[in-house]
XYZ file of C-alpha atoms in Angstrom:
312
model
C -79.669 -62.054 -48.339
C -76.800 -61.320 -46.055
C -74.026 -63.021 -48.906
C -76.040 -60.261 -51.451
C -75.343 -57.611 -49.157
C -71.946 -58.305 -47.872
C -71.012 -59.173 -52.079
C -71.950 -55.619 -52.711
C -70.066 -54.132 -49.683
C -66.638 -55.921 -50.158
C -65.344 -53.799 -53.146
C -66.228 -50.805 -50.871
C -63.966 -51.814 -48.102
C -60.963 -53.459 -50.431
C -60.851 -49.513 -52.067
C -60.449 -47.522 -49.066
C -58.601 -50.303 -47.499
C -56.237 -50.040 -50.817
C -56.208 -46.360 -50.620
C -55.286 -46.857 -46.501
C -52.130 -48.516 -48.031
C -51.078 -46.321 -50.844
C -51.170 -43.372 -48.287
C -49.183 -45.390 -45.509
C -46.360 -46.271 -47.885
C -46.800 -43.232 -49.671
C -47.269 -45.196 -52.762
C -48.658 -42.803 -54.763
C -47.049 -39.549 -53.645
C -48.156 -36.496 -51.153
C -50.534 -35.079 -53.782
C -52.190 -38.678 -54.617
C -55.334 -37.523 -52.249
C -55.455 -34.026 -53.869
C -54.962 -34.996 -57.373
C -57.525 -38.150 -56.779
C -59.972 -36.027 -55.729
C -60.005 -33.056 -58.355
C -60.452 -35.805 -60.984
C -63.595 -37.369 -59.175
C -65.365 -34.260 -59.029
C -64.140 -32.769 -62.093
C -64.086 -35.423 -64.762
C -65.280 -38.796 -63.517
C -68.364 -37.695 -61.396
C -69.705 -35.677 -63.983
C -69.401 -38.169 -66.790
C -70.739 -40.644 -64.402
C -73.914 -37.996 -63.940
C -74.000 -37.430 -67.637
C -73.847 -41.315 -68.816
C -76.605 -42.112 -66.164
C -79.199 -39.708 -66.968
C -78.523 -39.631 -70.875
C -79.163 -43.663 -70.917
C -82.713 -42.921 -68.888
C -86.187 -43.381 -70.271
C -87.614 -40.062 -71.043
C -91.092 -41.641 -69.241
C -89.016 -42.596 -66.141
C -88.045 -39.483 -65.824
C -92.224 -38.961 -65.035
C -92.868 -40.549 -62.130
C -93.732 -37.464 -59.512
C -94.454 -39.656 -56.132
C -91.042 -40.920 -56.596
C -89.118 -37.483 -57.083
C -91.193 -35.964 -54.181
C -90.630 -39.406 -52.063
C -86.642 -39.261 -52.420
C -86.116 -35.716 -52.613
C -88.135 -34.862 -49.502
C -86.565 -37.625 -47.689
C -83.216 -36.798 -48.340
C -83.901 -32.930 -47.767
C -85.175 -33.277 -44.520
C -82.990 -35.708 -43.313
C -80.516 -33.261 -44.626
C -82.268 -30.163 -42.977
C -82.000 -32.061 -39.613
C -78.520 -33.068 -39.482
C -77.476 -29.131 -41.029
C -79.435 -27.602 -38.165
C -78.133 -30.276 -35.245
C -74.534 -29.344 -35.947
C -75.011 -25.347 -36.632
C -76.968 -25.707 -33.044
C -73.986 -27.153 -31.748
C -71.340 -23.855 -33.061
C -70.065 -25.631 -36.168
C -69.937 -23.353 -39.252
C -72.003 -23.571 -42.104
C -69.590 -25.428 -44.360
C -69.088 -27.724 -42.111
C -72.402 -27.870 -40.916
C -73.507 -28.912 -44.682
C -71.129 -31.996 -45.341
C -72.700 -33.189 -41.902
C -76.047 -32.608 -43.823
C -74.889 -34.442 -46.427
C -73.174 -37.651 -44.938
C -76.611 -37.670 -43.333
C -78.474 -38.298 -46.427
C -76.155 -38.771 -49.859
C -77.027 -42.503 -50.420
C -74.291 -45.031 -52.143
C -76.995 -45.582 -55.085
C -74.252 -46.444 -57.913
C -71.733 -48.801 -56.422
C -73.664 -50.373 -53.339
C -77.474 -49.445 -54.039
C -77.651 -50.554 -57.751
C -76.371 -54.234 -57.172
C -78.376 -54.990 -54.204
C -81.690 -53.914 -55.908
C -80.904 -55.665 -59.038
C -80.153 -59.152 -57.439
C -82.925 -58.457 -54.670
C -85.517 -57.492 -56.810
C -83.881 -58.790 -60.628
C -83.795 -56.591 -63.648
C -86.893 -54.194 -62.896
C -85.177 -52.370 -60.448
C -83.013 -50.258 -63.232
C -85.432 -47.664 -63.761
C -86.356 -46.604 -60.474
C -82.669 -47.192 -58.823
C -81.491 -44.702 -62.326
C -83.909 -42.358 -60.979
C -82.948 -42.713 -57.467
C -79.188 -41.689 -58.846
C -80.302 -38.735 -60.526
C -82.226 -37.221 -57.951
C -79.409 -37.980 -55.796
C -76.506 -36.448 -58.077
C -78.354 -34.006 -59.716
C -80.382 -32.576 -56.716
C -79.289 -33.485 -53.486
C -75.679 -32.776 -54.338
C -76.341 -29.784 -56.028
C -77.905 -28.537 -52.859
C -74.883 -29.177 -50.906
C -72.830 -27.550 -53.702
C -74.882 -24.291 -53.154
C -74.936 -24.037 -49.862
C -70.732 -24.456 -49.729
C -70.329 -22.136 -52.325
C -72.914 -19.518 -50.237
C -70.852 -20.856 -46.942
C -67.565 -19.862 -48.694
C -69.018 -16.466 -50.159
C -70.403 -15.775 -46.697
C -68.266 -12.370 -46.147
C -68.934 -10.944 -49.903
C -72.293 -10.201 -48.469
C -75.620 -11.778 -48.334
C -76.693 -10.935 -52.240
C -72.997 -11.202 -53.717
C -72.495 -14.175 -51.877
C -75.687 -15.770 -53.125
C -74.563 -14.431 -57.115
C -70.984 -15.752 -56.280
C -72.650 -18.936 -56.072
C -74.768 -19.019 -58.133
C -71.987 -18.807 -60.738
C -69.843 -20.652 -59.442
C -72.559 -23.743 -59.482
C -73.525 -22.341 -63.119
C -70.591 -23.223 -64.101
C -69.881 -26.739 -62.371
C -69.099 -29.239 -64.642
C -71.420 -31.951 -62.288
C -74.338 -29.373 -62.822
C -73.827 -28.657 -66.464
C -73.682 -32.388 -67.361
C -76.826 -33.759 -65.381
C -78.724 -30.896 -67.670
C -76.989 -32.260 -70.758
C -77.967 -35.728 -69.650
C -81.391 -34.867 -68.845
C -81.848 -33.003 -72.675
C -80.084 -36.035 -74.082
C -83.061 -38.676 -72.966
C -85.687 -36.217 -73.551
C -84.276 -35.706 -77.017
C -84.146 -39.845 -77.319
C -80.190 -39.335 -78.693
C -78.535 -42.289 -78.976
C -75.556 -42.853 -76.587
C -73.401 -46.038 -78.428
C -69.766 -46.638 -80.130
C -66.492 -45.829 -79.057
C -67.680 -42.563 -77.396
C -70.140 -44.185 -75.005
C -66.939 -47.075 -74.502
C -64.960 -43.518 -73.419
C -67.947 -42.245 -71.351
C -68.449 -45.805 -69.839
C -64.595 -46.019 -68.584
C -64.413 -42.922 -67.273
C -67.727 -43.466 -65.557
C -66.657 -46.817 -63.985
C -63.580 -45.167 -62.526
C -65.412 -42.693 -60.138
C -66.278 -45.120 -57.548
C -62.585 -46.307 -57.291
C -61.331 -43.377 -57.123
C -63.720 -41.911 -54.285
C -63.178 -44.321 -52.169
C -59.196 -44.874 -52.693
C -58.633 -41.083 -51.708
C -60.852 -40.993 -48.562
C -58.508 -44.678 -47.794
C -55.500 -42.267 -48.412
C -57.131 -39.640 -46.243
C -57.588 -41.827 -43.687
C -53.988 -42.780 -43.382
C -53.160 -39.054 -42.825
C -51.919 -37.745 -40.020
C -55.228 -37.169 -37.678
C -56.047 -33.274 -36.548
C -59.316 -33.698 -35.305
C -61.318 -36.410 -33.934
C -65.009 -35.942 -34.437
C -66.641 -39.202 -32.619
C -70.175 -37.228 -31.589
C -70.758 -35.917 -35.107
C -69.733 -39.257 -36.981
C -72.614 -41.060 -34.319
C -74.807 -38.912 -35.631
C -74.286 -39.111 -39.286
C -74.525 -42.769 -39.057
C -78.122 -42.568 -37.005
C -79.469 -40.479 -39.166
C -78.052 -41.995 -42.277
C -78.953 -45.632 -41.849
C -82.167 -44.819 -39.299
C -83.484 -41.933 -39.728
C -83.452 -41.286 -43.601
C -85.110 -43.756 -44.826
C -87.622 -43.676 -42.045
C -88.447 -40.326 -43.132
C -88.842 -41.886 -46.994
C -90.780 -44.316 -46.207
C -92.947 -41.760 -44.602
C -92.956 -39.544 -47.466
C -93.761 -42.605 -49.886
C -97.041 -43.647 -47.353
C -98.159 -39.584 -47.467
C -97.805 -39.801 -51.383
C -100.572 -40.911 -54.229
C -99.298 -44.440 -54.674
C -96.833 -45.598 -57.029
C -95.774 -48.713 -58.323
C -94.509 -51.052 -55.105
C -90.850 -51.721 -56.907
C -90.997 -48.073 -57.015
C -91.887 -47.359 -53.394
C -89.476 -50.509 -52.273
C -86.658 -49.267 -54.438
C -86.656 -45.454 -52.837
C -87.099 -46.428 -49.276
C -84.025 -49.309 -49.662
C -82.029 -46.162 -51.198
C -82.125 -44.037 -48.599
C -80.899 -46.812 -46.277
C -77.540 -47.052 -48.531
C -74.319 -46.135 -46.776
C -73.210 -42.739 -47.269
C -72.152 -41.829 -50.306
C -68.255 -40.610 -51.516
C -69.158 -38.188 -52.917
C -70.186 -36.569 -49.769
C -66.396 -36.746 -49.430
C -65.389 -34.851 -52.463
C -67.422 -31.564 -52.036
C -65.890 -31.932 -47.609
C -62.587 -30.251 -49.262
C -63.657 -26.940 -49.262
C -65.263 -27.142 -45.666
C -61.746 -28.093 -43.742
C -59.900 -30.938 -41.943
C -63.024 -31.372 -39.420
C -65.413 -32.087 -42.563
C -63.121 -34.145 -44.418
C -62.894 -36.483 -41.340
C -66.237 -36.662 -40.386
C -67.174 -37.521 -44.081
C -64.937 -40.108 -44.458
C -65.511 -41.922 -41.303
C -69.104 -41.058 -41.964
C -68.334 -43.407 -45.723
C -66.419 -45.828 -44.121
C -68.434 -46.663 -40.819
C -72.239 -46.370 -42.750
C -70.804 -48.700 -45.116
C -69.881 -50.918 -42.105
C -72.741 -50.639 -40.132
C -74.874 -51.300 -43.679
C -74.101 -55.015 -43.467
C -76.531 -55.574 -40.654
C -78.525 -52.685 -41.310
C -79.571 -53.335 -44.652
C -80.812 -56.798 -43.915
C -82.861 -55.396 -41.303
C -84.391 -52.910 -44.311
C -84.771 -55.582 -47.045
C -86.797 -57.695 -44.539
C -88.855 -54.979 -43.692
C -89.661 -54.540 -47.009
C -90.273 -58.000 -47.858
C -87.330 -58.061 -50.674
């Protein structure tokens, strides 16, 4: 159990330890971070999104206990850790990446290997639809509440129409609809275009996680120990806590189902977290990569804890 866990974790810590490199010897250049990051969220993350949900079974895609299990989860966990730090003076943009470290689970690069070797080949379908609730709902929530955050002195309605075009237009949002007509549609997804889709896809995670290592060798501003202690309780404690509650309230569902969205929610925090932090300032950026970097950490021991709770 713990050589599954701690397999799935190393890659995780080699990136941002790579990335912790690049931007000590400057490696890469003083725009790596910058230029790393626009092509996460605006080619690789929504390809990634795309390819996931395209490749879905349309009946998956059906399964109502486990949308309402993982959404509500995530949402309130996300509701909790939004309202702790605006209670505490921090803005609203800020005060939604702290939402968001608190609940944006590592489903893709950490979450999907564990299930698969903890609970063997049956765990795709509810792990995919763990991943597109995740990217396609969750994050989209954060999105609209920066954009709103960053719109705040347009007014109340033309900040809510700012962003509702701005997030209209997102390439993240635009391709998890295009995925989700794509396996309704049954459209095959093969050949050199799905090869293209695939490697851009598989470059997302690497990329994440090697410019929040770069960020991390950055010159420090702001230290931000209290919020990052509780991103990681409510991330890896509190989260899936609340799941599991959901997914005991809820008609029942399959128990690979039920198992697979309460070990999700106890994934580390997610990069991507990290990508949408650039519009919310230096004090975001740092809590969400610490926020990546300890979870991720702390998951090792944490997850073990989970898996043996749930009998895995």
């Amino acid at each position: 159990m713990a050589i599954t866990i701690l397999g799935a974790l190393v890659p995780v810590f080699g990136l941002i330890l790579l990335g912790y490199g690049c931007g000590r010897t400057n490696l890469l250049g003083d725009r790596a971070f910058e230029v790393l990051n626009r092509f996460v969220i605006g080619i690789t993350l929504p390809v990634l999104t795309f390819r996931s949900i395209a490749q879905m079974d349309p009946d998956d895609l059906a399964a109502p206990s486990m949308f309402i299990a993982v959404t509500g989860g995530a949402l309130a966990t996300y509701a909790i850790g939004f309202a702790i730090e605006k209670w505490l003076g921090r803005t609203s943009s800020e005060a939604n990446i702290a939402g968001l470290c608190s609940c944006f689970s590592n489903t893709g690069f950490v979450g999907l290997p564990i299930a698969l070797l903890t609970f063997g080949k049956e765990a795709v379908a509810p792990v995919a639809v763990a991943m597109l609730i995740y990217s396609a709902v969750i994050f989209t929530v954060g999105m609209v509440v920066s954009e709103m955050a960053s719109n705040h002195g347009h007014g109340t309605m033309k900040g809510i129409r700012l962003a509702a075009r701005a997030v209209s237009r997102n390439a993240l949002i635009l391709m998890a609809v295009m995925g989700m007509l794509w396996s309704m549609l049954r459209l095959p997804l093969s050949g050199p275009m799905d090869v293209l889709l695939a490697t851009l896809a598989q470059a997302t995670a690497p990329c994440a996680l090697t410019a929040i290592g770069i960020f991390i060798a950055l010159p420090r501003q702001s230290a931000a120990p209290a919020p990052i202690g509780r991103s990681l309780v409510l991330k890896l404690g509190v989260h899936p806590l609340i799941t599991a509650g959901f997914v005991m309230m809820l008609p029942p569902m399959q128990p690979l189902w039920a198992k697979t969205a309460v070990l999700m929610a106890a994934m580390p925090c997610g990069a991507s977290s990290f990508v949408l932090a650039g519009k919310a300032g230096r004090w975001a950026m740092e809590l969400s990569a610490w926020a990546v970097t300890l979870t991720t950490s702390l998951a090792s021991l944490s997850l073990i804890a989970v898996l043996w709770w749930l009998g895995g």
